[in-house]
PDB file of C-alpha atoms in Angstrom:
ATOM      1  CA  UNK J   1      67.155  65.348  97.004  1.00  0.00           C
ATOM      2  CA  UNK J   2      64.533  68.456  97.451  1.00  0.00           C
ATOM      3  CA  UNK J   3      65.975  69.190 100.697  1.00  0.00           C
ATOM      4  CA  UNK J   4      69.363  69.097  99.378  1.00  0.00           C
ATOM      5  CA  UNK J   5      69.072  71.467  96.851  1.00  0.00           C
ATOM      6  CA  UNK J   6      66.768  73.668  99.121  1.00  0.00           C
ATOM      7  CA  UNK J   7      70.013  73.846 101.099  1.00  0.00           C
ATOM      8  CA  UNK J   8      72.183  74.761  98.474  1.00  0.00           C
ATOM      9  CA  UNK J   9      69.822  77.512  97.301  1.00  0.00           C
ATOM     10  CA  UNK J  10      69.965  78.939 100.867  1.00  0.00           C
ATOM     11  CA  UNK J  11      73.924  78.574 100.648  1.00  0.00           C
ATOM     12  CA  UNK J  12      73.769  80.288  97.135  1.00  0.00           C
ATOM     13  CA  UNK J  13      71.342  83.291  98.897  1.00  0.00           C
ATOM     14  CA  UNK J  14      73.605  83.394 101.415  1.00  0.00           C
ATOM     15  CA  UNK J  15      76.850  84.221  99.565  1.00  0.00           C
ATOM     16  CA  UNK J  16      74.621  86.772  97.273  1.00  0.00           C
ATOM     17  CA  UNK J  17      74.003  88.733 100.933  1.00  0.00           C
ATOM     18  CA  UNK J  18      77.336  88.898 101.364  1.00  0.00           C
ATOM     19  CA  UNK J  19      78.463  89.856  98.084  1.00  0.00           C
ATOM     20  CA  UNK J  20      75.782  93.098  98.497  1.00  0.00           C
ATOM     21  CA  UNK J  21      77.306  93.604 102.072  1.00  0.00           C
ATOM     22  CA  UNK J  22      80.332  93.739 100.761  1.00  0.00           C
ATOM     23  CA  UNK J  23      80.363  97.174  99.369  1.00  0.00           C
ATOM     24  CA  UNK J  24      83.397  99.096 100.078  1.00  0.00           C
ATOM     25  CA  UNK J  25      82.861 102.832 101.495  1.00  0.00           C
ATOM     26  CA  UNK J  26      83.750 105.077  98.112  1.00  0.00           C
ATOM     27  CA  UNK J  27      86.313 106.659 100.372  1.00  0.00           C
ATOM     28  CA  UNK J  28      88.416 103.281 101.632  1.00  0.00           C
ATOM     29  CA  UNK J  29      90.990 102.775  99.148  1.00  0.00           C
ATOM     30  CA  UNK J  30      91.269 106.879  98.761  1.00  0.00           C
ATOM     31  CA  UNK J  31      92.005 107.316 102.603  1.00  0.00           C
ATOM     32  CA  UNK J  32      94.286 103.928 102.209  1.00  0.00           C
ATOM     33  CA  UNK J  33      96.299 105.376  99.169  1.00  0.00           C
ATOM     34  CA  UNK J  34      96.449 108.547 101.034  1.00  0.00           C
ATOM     35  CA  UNK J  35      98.152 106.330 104.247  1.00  0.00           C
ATOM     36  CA  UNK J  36     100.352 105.176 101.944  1.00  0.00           C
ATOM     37  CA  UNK J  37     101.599 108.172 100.203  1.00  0.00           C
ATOM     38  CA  UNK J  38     102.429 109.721 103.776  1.00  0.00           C
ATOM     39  CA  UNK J  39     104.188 106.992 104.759  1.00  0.00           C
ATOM     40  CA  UNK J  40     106.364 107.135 101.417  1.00  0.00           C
ATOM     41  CA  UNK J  41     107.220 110.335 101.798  1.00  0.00           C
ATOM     42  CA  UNK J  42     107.709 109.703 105.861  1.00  0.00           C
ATOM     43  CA  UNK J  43     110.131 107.285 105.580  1.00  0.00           C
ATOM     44  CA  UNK J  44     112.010 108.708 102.459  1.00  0.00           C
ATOM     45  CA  UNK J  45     112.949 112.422 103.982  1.00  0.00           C
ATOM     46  CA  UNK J  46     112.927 111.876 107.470  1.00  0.00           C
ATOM     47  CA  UNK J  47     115.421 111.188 109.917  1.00  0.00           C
ATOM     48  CA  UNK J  48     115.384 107.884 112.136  1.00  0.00           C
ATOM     49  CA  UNK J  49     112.524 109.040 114.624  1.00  0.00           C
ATOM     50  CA  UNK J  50     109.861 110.544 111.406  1.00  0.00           C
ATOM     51  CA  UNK J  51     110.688 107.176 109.894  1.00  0.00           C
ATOM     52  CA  UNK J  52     109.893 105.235 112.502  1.00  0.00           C
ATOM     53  CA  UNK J  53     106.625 107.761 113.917  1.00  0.00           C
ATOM     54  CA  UNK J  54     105.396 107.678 110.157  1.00  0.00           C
ATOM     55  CA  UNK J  55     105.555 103.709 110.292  1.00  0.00           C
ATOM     56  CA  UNK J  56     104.132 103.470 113.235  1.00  0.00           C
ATOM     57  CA  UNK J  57     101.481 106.019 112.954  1.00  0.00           C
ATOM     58  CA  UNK J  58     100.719 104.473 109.239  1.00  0.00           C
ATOM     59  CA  UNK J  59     100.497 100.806 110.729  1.00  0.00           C
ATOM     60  CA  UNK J  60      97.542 102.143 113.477  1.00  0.00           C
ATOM     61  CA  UNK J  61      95.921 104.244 110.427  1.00  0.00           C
ATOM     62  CA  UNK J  62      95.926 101.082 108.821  1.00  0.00           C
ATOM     63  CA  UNK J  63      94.283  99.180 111.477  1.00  0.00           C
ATOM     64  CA  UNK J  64      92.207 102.185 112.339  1.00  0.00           C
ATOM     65  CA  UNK J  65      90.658 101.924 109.048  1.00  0.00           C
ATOM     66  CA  UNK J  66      89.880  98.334 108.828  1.00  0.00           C
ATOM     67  CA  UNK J  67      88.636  98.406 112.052  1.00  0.00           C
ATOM     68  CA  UNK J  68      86.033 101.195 110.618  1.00  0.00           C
ATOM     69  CA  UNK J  69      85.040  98.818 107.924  1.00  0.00           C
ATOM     70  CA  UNK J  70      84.241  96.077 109.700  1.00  0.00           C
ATOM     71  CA  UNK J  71      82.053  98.113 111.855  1.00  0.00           C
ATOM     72  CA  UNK J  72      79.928  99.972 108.927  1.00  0.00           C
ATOM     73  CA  UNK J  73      79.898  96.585 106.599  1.00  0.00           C
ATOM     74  CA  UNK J  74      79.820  94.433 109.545  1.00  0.00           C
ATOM     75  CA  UNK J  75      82.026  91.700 107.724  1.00  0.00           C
ATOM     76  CA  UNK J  76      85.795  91.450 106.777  1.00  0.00           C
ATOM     77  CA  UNK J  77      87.674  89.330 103.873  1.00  0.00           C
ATOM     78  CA  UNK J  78      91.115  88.971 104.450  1.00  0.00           C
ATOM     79  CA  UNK J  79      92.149  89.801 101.162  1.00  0.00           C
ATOM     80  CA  UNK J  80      94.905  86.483 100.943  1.00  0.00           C
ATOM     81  CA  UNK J  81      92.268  83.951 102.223  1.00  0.00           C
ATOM     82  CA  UNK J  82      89.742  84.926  98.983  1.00  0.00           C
ATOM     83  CA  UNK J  83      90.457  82.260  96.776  1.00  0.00           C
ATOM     84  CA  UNK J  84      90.737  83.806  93.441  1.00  0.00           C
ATOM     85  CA  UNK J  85      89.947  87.286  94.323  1.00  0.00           C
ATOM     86  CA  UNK J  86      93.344  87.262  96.572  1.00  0.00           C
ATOM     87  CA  UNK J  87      95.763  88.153  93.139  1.00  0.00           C
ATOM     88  CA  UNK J  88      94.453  91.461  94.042  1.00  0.00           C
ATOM     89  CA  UNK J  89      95.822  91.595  97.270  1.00  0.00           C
ATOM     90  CA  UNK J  90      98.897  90.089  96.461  1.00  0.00           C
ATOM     91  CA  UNK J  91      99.061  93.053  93.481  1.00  0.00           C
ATOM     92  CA  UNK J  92      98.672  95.226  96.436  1.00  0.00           C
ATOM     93  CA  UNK J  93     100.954  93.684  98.709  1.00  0.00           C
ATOM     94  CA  UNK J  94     103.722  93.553  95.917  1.00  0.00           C
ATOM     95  CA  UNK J  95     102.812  97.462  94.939  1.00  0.00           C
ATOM     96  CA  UNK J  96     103.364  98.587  98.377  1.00  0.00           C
ATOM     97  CA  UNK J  97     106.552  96.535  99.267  1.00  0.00           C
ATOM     98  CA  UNK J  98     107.920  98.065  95.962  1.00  0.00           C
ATOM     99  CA  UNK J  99     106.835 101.531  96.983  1.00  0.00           C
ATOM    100  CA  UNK J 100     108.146 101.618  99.977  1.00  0.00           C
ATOM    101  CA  UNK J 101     111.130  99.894  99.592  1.00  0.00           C
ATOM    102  CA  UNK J 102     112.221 101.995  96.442  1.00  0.00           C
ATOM    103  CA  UNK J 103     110.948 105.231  98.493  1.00  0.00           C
ATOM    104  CA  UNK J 104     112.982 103.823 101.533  1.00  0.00           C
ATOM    105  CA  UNK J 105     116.276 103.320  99.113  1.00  0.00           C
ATOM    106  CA  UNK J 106     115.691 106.508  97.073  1.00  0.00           C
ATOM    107  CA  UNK J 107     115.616 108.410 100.723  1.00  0.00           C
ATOM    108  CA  UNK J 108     118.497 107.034 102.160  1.00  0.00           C
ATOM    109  CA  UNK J 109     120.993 107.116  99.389  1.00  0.00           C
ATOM    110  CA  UNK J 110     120.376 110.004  97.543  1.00  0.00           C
ATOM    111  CA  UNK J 111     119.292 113.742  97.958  1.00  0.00           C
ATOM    112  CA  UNK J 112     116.180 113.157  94.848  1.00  0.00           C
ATOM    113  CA  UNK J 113     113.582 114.682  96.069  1.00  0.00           C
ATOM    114  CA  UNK J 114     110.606 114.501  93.124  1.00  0.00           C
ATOM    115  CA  UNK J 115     111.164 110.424  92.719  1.00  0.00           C
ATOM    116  CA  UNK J 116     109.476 110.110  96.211  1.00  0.00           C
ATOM    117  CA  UNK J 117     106.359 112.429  95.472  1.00  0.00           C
ATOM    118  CA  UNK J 118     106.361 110.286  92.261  1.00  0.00           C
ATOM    119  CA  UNK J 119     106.446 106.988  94.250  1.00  0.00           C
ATOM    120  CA  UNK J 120     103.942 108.313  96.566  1.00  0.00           C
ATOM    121  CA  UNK J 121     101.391 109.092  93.542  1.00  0.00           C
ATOM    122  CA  UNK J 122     102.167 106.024  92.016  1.00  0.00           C
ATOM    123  CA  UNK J 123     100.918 104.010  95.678  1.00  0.00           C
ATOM    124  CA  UNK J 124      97.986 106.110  96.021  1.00  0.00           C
ATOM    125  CA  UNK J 125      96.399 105.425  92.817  1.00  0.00           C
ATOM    126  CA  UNK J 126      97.426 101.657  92.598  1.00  0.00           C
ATOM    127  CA  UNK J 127      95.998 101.630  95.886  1.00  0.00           C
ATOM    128  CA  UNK J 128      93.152 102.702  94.683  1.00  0.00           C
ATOM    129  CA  UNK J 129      92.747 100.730  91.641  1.00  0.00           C
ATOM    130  CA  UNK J 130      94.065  97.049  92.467  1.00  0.00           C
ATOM    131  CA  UNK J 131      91.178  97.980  95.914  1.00  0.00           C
ATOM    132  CA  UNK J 132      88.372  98.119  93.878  1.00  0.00           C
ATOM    133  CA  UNK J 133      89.255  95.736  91.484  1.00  0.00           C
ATOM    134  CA  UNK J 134      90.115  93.310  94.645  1.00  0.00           C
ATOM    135  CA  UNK J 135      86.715  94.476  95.625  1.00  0.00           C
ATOM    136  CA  UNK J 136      84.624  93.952  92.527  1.00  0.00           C
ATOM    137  CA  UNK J 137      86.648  90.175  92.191  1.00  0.00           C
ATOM    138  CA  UNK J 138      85.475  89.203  95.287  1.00  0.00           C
ATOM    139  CA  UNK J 139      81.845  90.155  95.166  1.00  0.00           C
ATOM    140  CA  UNK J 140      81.270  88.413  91.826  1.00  0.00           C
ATOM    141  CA  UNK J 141      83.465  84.975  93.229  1.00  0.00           C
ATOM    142  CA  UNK J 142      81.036  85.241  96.473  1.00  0.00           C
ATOM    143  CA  UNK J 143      77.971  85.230  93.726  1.00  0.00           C
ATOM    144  CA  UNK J 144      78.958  83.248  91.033  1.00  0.00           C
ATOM    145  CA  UNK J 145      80.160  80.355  93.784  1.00  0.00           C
ATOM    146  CA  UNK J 146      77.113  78.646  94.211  1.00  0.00           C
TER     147      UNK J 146
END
């Protein structure tokens, strides 16, 4: 029974290192909001080849990005395989689907030019704030699992 709970302690100090090494960069969800935003306004007032450079330039930023937190925290979440914590990245999935496709629509359909830069300030700071609450959920779930 000693060793068993010996075990779990060392499971319980585990998760708690995690939780401190998971400590987002301040500038991560600013630089991802900022992504965003361009590729709002990308894919709402340009023509076929902007729209698909600003996708394709935003997907690589993207990537880009993770790739540099992985290497200065030296451990990724995906944000839909964090048990409770993942509502936040769902919020942040649904936020950016709804960004884009309304910037997408509002670009193609009609000549509106201030419901994009609207759109694109709207992304950057839910970006930013559904990220560190995401964030915050997950480091307290990793701590208060054991």
């Amino acid at each position: 029974m000693l060793r068993s709970g010996l075990r779990l302690a060392a499971v319980d100090d585990a998760r708690a290192a995690v939780a401190d090494r998971l400590v987002t960069p301040w500038w991560y969800h600013p630089a991802l909001g900022i992504l965003l935003a361009g590729y709002v306004v990308g894919i709402s007032f340009g023509n076929s080849g902007v729209k698909i450079a600003s996708g394709l330039l935003f997907a690589a930023a993207v990537v880009a990005l993770g790739n540099l937190y992985r290497r200065r925290t030296g451990v990724w979440v995906s944000g839909f395989q964090a048990g409770r914590a993942s509502r936040w990245a769902i919020a942040l999935g649904v936020l950016i689907g709804a960004v884009v496709l309304t910037a997408w629509a509002i670009g193609s359909y009609t000549r509106l030019d201030w419901p994009v830069w609207v759109l694109a300030a709207v992304g950057f700071v839910g970006t930013v704030l559904i990220g560190r609450r995401f964030d915050s959920a997950l480091r307290a779930q990793l701590r208060a699992a054991g």
